[in-house]
GROMACS .gro file of C-alpha atoms in nm:
model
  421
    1UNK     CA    1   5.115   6.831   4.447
    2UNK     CA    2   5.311   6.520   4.530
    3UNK     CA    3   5.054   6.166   4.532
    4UNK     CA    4   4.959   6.054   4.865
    5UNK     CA    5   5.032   6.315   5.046
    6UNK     CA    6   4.886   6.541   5.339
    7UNK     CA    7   4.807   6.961   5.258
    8UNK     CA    8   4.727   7.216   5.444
    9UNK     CA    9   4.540   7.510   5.288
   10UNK     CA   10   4.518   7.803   5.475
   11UNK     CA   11   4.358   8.152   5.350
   12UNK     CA   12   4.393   8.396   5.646
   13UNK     CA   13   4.202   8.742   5.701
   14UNK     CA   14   4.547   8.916   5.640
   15UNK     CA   15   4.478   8.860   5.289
   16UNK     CA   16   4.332   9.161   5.206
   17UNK     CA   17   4.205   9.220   4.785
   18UNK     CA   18   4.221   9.553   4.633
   19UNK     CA   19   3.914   9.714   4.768
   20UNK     CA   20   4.074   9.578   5.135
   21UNK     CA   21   3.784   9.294   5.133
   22UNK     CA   22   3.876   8.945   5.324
   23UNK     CA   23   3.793   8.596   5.403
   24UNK     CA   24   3.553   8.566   5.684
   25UNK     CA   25   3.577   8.352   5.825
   26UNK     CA   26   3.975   8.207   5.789
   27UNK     CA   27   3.940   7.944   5.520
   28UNK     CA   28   4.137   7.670   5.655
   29UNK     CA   29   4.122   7.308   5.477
   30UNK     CA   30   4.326   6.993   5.525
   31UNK     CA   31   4.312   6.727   5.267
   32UNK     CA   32   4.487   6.444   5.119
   33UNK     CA   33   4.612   6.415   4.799
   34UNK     CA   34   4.464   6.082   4.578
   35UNK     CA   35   4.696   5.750   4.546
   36UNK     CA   36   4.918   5.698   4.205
   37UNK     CA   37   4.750   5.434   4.025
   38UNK     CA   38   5.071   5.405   3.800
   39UNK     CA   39   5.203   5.049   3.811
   40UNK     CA   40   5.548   5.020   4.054
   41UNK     CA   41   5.669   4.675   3.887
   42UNK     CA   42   5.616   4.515   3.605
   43UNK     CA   43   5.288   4.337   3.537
   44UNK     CA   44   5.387   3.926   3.518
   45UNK     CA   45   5.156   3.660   3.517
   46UNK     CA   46   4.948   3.551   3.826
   47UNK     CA   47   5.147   3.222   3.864
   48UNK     CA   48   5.508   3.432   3.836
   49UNK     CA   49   5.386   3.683   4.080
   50UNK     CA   50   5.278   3.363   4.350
   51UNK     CA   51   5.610   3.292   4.304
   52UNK     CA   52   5.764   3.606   4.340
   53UNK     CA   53   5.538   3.692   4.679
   54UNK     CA   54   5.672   3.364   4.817
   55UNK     CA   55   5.964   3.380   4.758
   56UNK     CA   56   6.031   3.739   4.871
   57UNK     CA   57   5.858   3.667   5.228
   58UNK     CA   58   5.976   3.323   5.235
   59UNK     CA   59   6.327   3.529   5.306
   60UNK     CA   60   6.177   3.633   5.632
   61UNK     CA   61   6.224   3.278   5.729
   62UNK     CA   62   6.502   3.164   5.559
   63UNK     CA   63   6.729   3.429   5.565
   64UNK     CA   64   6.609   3.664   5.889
   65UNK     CA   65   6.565   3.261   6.123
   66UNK     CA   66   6.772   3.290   6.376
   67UNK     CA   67   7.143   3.135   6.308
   68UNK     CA   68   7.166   2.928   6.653
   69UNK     CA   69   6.810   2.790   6.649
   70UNK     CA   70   6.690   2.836   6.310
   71UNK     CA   71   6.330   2.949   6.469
   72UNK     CA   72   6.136   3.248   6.363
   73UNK     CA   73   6.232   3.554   6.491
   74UNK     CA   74   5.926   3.735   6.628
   75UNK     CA   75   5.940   4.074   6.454
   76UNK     CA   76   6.170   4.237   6.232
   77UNK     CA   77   6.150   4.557   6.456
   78UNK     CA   78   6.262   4.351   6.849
   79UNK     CA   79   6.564   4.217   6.970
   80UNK     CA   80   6.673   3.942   6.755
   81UNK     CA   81   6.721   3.693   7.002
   82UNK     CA   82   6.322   3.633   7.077
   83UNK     CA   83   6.148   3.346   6.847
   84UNK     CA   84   5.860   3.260   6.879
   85UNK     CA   85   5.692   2.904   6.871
   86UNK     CA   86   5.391   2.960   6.703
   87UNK     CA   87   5.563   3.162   6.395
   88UNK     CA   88   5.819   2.920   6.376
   89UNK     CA   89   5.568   2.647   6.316
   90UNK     CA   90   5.398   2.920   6.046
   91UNK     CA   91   5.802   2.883   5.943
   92UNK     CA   92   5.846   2.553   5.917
   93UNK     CA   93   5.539   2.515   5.652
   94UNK     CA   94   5.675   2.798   5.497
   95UNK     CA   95   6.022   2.586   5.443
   96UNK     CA   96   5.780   2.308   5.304
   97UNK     CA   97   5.671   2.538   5.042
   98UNK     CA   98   6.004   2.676   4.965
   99UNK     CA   99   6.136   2.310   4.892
  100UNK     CA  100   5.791   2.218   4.690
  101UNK     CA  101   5.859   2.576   4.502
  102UNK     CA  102   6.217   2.522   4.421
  103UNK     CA  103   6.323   2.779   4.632
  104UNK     CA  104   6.572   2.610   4.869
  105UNK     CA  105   6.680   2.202   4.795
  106UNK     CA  106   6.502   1.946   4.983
  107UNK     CA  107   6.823   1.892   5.149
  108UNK     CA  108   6.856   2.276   5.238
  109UNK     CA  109   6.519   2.219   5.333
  110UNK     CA  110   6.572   1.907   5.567
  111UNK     CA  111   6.899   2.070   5.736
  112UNK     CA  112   6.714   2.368   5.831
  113UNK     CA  113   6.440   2.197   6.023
  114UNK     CA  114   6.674   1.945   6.109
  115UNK     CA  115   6.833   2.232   6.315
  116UNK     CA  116   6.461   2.381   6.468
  117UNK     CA  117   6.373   2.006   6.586
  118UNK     CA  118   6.733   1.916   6.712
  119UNK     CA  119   6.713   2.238   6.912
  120UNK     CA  120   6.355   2.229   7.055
  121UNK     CA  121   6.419   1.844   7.143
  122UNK     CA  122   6.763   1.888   7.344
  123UNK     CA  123   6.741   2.244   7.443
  124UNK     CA  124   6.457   2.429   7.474
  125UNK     CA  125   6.263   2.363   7.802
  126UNK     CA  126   5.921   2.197   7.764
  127UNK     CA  127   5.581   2.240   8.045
  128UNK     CA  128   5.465   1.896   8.032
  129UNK     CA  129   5.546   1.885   7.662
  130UNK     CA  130   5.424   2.237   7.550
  131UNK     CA  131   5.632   2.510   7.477
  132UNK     CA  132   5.698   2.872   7.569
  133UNK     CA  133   5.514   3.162   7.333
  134UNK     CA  134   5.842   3.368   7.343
  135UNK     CA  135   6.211   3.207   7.405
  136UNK     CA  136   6.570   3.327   7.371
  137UNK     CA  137   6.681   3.190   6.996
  138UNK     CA  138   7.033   3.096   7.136
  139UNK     CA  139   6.996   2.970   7.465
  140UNK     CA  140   6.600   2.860   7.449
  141UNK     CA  141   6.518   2.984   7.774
  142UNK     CA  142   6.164   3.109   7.842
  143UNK     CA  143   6.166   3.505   7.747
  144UNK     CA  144   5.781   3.568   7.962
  145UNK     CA  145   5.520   3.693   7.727
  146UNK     CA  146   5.327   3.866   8.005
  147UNK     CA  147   5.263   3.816   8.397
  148UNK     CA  148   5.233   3.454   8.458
  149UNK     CA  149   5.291   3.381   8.119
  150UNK     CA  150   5.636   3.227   8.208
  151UNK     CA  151   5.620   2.889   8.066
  152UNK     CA  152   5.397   2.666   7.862
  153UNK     CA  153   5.162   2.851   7.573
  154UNK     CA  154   4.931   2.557   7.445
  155UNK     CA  155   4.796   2.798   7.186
  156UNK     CA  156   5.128   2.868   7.007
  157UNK     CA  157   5.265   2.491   7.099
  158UNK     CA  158   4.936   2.356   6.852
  159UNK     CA  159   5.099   2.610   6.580
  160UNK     CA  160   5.425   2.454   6.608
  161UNK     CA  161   5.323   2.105   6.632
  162UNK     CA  162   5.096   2.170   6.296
  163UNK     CA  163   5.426   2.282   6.136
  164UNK     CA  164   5.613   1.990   6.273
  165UNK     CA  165   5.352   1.729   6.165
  166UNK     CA  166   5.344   1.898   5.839
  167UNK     CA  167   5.725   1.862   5.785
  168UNK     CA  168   5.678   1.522   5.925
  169UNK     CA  169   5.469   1.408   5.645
  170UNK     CA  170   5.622   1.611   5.393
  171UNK     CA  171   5.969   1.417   5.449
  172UNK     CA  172   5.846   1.076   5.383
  173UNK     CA  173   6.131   0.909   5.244
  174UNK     CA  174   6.357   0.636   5.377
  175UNK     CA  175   6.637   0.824   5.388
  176UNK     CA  176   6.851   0.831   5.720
  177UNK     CA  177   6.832   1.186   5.850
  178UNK     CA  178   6.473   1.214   5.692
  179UNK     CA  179   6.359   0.900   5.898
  180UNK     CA  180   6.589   1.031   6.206
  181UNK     CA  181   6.374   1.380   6.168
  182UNK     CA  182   6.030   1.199   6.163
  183UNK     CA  183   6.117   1.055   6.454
  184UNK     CA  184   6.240   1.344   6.664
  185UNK     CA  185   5.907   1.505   6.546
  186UNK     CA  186   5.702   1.210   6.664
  187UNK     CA  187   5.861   1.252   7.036
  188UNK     CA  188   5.786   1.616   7.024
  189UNK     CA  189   5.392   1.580   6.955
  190UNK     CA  190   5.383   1.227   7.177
  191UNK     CA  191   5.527   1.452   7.463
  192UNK     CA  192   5.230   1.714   7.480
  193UNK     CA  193   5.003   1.650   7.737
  194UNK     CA  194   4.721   1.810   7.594
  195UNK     CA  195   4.501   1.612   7.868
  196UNK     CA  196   4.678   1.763   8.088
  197UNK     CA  197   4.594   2.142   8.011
  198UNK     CA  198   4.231   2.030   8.146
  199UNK     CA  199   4.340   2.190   8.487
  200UNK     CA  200   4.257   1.871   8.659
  201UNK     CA  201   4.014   1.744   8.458
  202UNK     CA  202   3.754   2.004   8.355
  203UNK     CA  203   3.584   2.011   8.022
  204UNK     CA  204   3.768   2.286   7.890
  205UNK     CA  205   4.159   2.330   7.773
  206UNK     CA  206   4.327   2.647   7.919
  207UNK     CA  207   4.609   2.847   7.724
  208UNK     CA  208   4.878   2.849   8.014
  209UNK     CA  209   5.081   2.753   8.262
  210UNK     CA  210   5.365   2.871   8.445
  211UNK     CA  211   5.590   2.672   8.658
  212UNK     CA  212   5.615   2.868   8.981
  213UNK     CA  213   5.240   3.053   8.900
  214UNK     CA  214   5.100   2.733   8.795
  215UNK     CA  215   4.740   2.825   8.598
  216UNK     CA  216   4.750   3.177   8.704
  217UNK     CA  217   4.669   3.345   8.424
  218UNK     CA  218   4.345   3.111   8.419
  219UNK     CA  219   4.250   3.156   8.053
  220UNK     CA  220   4.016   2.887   7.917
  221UNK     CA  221   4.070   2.811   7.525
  222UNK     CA  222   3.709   2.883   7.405
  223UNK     CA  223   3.529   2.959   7.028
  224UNK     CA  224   3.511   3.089   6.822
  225UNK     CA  225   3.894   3.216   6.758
  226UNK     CA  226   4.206   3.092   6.554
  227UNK     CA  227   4.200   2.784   6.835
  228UNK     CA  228   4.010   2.487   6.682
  229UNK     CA  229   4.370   2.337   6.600
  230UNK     CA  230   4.444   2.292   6.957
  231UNK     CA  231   4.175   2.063   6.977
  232UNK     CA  232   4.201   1.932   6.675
  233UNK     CA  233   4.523   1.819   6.803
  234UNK     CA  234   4.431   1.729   7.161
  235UNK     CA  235   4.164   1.517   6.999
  236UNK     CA  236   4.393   1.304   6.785
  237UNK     CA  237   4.725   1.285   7.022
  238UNK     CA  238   4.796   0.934   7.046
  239UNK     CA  239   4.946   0.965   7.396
  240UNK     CA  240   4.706   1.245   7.569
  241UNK     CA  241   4.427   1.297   7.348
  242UNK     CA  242   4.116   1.461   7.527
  243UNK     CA  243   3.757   1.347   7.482
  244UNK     CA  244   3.488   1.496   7.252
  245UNK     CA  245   3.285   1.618   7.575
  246UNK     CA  246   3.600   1.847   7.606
  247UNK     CA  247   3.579   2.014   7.271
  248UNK     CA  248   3.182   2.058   7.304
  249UNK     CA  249   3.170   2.198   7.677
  250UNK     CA  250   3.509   2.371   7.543
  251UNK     CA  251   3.569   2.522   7.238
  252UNK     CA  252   3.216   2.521   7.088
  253UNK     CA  253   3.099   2.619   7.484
  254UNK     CA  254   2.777   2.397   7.391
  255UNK     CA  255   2.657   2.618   7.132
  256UNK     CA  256   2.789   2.955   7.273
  257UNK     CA  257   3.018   2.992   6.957
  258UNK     CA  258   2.738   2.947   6.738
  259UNK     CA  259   2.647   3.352   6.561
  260UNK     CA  260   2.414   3.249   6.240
  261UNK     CA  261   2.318   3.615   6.201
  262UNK     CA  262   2.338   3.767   5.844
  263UNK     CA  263   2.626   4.071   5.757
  264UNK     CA  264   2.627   4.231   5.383
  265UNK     CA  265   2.418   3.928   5.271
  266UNK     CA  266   2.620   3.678   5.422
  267UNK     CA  267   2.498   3.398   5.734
  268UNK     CA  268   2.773   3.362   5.963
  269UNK     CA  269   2.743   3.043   6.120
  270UNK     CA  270   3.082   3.107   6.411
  271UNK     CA  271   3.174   3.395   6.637
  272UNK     CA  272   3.138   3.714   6.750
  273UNK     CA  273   2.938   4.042   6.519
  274UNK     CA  274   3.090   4.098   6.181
  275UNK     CA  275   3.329   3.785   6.216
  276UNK     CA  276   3.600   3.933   6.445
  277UNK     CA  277   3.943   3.986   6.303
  278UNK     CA  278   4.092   3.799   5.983
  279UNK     CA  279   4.351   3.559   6.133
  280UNK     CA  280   4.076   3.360   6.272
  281UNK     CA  281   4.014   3.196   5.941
  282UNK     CA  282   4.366   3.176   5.927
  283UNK     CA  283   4.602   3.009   6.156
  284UNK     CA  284   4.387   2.661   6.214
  285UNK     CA  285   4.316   2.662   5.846
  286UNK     CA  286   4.690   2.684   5.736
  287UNK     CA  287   4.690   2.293   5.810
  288UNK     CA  288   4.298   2.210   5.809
  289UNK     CA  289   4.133   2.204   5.491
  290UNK     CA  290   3.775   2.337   5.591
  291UNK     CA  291   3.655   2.203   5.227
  292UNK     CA  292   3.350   1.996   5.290
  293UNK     CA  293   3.429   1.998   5.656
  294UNK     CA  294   3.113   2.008   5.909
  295UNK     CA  295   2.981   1.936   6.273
  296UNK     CA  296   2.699   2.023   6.440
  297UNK     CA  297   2.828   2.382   6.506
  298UNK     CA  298   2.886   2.492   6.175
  299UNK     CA  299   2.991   2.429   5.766
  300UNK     CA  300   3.367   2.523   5.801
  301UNK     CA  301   3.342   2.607   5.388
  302UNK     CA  302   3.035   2.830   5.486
  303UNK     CA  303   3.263   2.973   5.753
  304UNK     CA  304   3.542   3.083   5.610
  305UNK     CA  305   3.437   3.183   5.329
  306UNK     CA  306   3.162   3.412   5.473
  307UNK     CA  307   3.371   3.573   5.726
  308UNK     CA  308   3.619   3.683   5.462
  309UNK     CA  309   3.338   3.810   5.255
  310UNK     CA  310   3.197   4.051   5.577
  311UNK     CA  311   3.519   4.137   5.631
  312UNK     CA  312   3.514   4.254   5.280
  313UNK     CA  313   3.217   4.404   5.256
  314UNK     CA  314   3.227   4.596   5.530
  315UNK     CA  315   3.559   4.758   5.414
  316UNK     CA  316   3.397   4.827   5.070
  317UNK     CA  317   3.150   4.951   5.255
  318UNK     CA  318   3.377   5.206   5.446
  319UNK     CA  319   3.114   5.332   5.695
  320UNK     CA  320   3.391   5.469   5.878
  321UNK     CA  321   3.502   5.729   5.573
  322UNK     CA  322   3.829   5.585   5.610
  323UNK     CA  323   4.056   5.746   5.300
  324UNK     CA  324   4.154   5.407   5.047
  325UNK     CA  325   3.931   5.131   5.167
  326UNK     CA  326   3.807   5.003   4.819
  327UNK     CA  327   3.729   4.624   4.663
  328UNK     CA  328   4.125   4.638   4.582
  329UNK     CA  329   4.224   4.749   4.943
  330UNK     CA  330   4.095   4.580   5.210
  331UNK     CA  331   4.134   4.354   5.540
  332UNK     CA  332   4.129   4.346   5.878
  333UNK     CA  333   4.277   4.156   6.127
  334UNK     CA  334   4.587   4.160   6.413
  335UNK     CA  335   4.881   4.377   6.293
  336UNK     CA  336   5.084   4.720   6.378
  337UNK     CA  337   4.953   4.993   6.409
  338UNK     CA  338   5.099   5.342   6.426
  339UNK     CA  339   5.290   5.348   6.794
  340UNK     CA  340   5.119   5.028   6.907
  341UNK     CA  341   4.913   4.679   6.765
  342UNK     CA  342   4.613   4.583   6.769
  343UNK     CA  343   4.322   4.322   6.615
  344UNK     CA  344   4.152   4.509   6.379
  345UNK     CA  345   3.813   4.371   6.287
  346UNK     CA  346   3.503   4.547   6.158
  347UNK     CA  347   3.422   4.601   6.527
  348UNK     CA  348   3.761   4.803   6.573
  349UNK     CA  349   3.856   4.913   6.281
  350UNK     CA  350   4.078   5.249   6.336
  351UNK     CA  351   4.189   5.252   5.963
  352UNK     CA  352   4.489   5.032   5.949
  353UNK     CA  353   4.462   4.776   5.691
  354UNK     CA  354   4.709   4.455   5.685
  355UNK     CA  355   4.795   4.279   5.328
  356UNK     CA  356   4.806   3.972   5.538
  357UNK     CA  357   4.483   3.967   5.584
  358UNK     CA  358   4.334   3.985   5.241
  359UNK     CA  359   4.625   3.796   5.072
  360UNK     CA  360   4.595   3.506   5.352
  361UNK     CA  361   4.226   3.429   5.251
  362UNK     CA  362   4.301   3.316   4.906
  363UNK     CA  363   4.163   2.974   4.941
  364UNK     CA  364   3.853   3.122   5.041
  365UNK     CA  365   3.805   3.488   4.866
  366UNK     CA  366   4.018   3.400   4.544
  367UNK     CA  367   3.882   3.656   4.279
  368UNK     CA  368   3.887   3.931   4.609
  369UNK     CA  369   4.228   3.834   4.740
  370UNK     CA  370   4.375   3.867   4.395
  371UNK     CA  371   4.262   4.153   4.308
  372UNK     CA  372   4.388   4.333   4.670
  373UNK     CA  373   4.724   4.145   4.627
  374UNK     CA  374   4.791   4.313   4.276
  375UNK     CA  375   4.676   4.648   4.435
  376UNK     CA  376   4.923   4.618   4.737
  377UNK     CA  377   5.196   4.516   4.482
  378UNK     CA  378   5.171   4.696   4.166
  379UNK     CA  379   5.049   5.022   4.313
  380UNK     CA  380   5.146   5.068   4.638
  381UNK     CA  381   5.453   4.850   4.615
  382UNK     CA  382   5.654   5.182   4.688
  383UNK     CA  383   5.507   5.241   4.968
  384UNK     CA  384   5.497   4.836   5.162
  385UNK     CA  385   5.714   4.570   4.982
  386UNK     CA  386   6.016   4.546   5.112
  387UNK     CA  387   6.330   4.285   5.189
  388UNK     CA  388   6.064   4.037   5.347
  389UNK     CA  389   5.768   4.112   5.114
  390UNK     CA  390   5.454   4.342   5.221
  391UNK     CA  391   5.494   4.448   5.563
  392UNK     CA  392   5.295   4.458   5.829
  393UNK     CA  393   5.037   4.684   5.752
  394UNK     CA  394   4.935   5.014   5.668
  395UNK     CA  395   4.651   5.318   5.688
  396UNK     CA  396   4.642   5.574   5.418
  397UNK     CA  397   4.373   5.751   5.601
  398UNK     CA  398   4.699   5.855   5.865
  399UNK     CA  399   4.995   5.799   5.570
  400UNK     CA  400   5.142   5.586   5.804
  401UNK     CA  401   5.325   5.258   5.631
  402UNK     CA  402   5.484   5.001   5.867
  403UNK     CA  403   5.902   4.925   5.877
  404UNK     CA  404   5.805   4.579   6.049
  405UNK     CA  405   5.758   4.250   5.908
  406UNK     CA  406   5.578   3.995   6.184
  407UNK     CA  407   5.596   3.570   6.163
  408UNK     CA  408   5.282   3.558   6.293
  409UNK     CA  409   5.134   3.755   5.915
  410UNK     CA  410   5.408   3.660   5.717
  411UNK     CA  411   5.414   3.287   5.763
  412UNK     CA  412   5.027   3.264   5.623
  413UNK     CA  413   5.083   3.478   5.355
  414UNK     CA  414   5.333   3.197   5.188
  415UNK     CA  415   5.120   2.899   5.337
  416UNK     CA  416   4.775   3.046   5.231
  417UNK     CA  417   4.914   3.093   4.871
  418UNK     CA  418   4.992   2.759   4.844
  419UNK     CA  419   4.717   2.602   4.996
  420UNK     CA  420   4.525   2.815   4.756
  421UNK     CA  421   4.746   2.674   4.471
   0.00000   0.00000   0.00000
């Protein structure tokens, strides 16, 4: 029988033996057939196959940005003309890495986000500085994520401005276009009005606003959830910075974000049962290091460390049955599913499994994310690396592998490694 594979066995009562006995009742058995655990590349060294992961997704960005804007393309699997803000801010730390890596020149590097800056400065429309989620990659007009969701994202805006400031520091030389770029960058984050987003004045930041449905969509920006950058940001903007009374009443909703229960072992001190989905502990964390980082909600090394580790255990755990969840195959959190998406977390888990997930928690889970990585690579590499690296996700429980590649999941897999480097 062929590995990883689905059988039906059926033994119907029109199988008569020679004294005209049968099977009563019909047997009638499905089952699936047990993963090769023969290795699909050849076994390098941990700091060549960093390299090699990198590299390969870092093509997502590089080669698959779009040729007008040079911003991330949403999905691999949509019209190519939507970008997206917050993946192109994943992008432009990605392009960081690349040059650090060797990958691309500094001056490949430089031209490239020379192009994203030039392009979100002069042409792409901004909502009292913020940006659109979704926009056209040629044109930069606002492509509407959902109803009333026509104009400024603040969520995905803080992604792209962490990008931008990380570019920003990364090209510190006194070169002319380098200096030139800093600039440009320094306009973009002076020009969000963070403040602004307060929805005249409350003690809470909202994700968006539309220009002809103004705060419609009326969605505050509360913990805990991959948001503590936005106010990270909004805290330290040097032209619309919000007050810490805003963050507390906020974000941390005076304590409502605060969980301290215990899952597998493990005190959570942030957000909802079992943790929530992965990316949580991701997107923020691409640019702030939670190492040794604390307020009076929680120990941000405690944090996300210990929600990796319930995610973890809980797919070791498999109390859903789910066919392949092991120690080497694990993690939960937003990706495709089959005929749809959704955020996977051990409080929706429907058996679809996302390498992003696992691989992006490096910094925290190192001896767990490396050992998933080298699963996802050397065994089922035949199944979900591809032209942009792993895609998006899979579930062996329904043999279903993903054709897609996201920004959103590829973007931290090449950031994450390198922070963890």
């Amino acid at each position: 029988l062929n590995y990883l594979s689905k059988y039906n066995l059926t033994i119907s009562q029109g199988l008569r033996s020679s004294t005209d006995g049968s099977f009563s009742p019909e047997i009638n058995k499905n089952f699936i057939t047990k993963i090769d655990s023969a290795r699909k590349f050849p076994i390098i060294s941990d700091n060549a196959l960093f390299d090699h992961i990198q590299q390969q997704t870092f093509k997502y960005f590089w080669d698959y940005g779009h040729p007008v804007s040079g911003l991330a393309r949403e999905r691999s699997n949509a019209t190519p003309e939507t970008v997206t803000s917050g993946g192109s801010g994943f992008g432009v730390m990605a392009i960081v890495t690349a040059v650090n890596r060797g990958f691309i020149t500094r001056a490949q590097g430089l031209a490239r986000i020379q192009t994203i800056v030039s392009f979100l400065k002069n042409t792409v429309p901004k909502f009292h500085g913020a940006f659109s989620h979704w926009m056209n990659g040629t044109t930069g007009t606002v492509v509407p994520f959902g109803q009333n969701d026509d104009g400024a994202d603040l969520v995905e805006t803080s992604y792209m401005i962490m990008g931008l400031l990380t570019a920003r520091q990364f090209f510190n030389s006194a070169d002319a276009g380098e200096t030139t770029l800093r600039n440009d960058i320094n306009l973009l984050w002076n020009g969000v009005e963070w403040d602004w987003f307060r929805q005249n004045g409350r003690k809470v930041l909202y994700w968006n606003w539309s220009p002809a449905a103004g705060f419609a969509v009326n969605v505050p920006i509360q913990g805990w959830n991959e948001c503590l950058i936005t106010y990270v940001l909004a805290a330290s903007s040097p032209t619309h910075s919000i007050t810490k009374a805003v963050y507390d009443s906020g974000y941390a909703r005076n304590g409502g974000m605060v969980n301290n229960n215990n899952y597998y072992g493990y005190q959570l001190p942030l957000g909802p049962s079992l943790g929530g989905p992965l990316f949580f502990e991701h997107y923020s964390f691409l640019g702030i290091n939670p190492t040794g980082l604390n307020d009076v909600y929680a120990n941000y090394t405690t944090q996300t460390k210990n929600h990796t580790l319930i995610n973890y255990s809980y797919c070791v755990s498999n109390p859903k049955n789910w066919f392949g969840y092991s120690d080497s195959c694990w993690g939960l959190t937003a990706s495709d599913i089959q005929n749809g998406y959704t955020a996977s977390s051990p409080t929706n888990d429907v058996s679809y499994l996302a390498p992003t997930a696992a691989i992006s928690s490096l910094p925290f889970t190192p001896t767990e994310s490396i050992k998933a990585l080298k699963f996802f690579y050397y065994v089922l590499g035949d199944k979900i690396w591809g032209q942009y690296g792993f895609k998006d996700s899979f579930s062996l429980q329904n043999l279903w592998f993903a054709d897609s590649y996201l920004a959103i999941d590829q973007g931290p897999i090449i950031v994450m490694i390198e922070n963890y480097r």
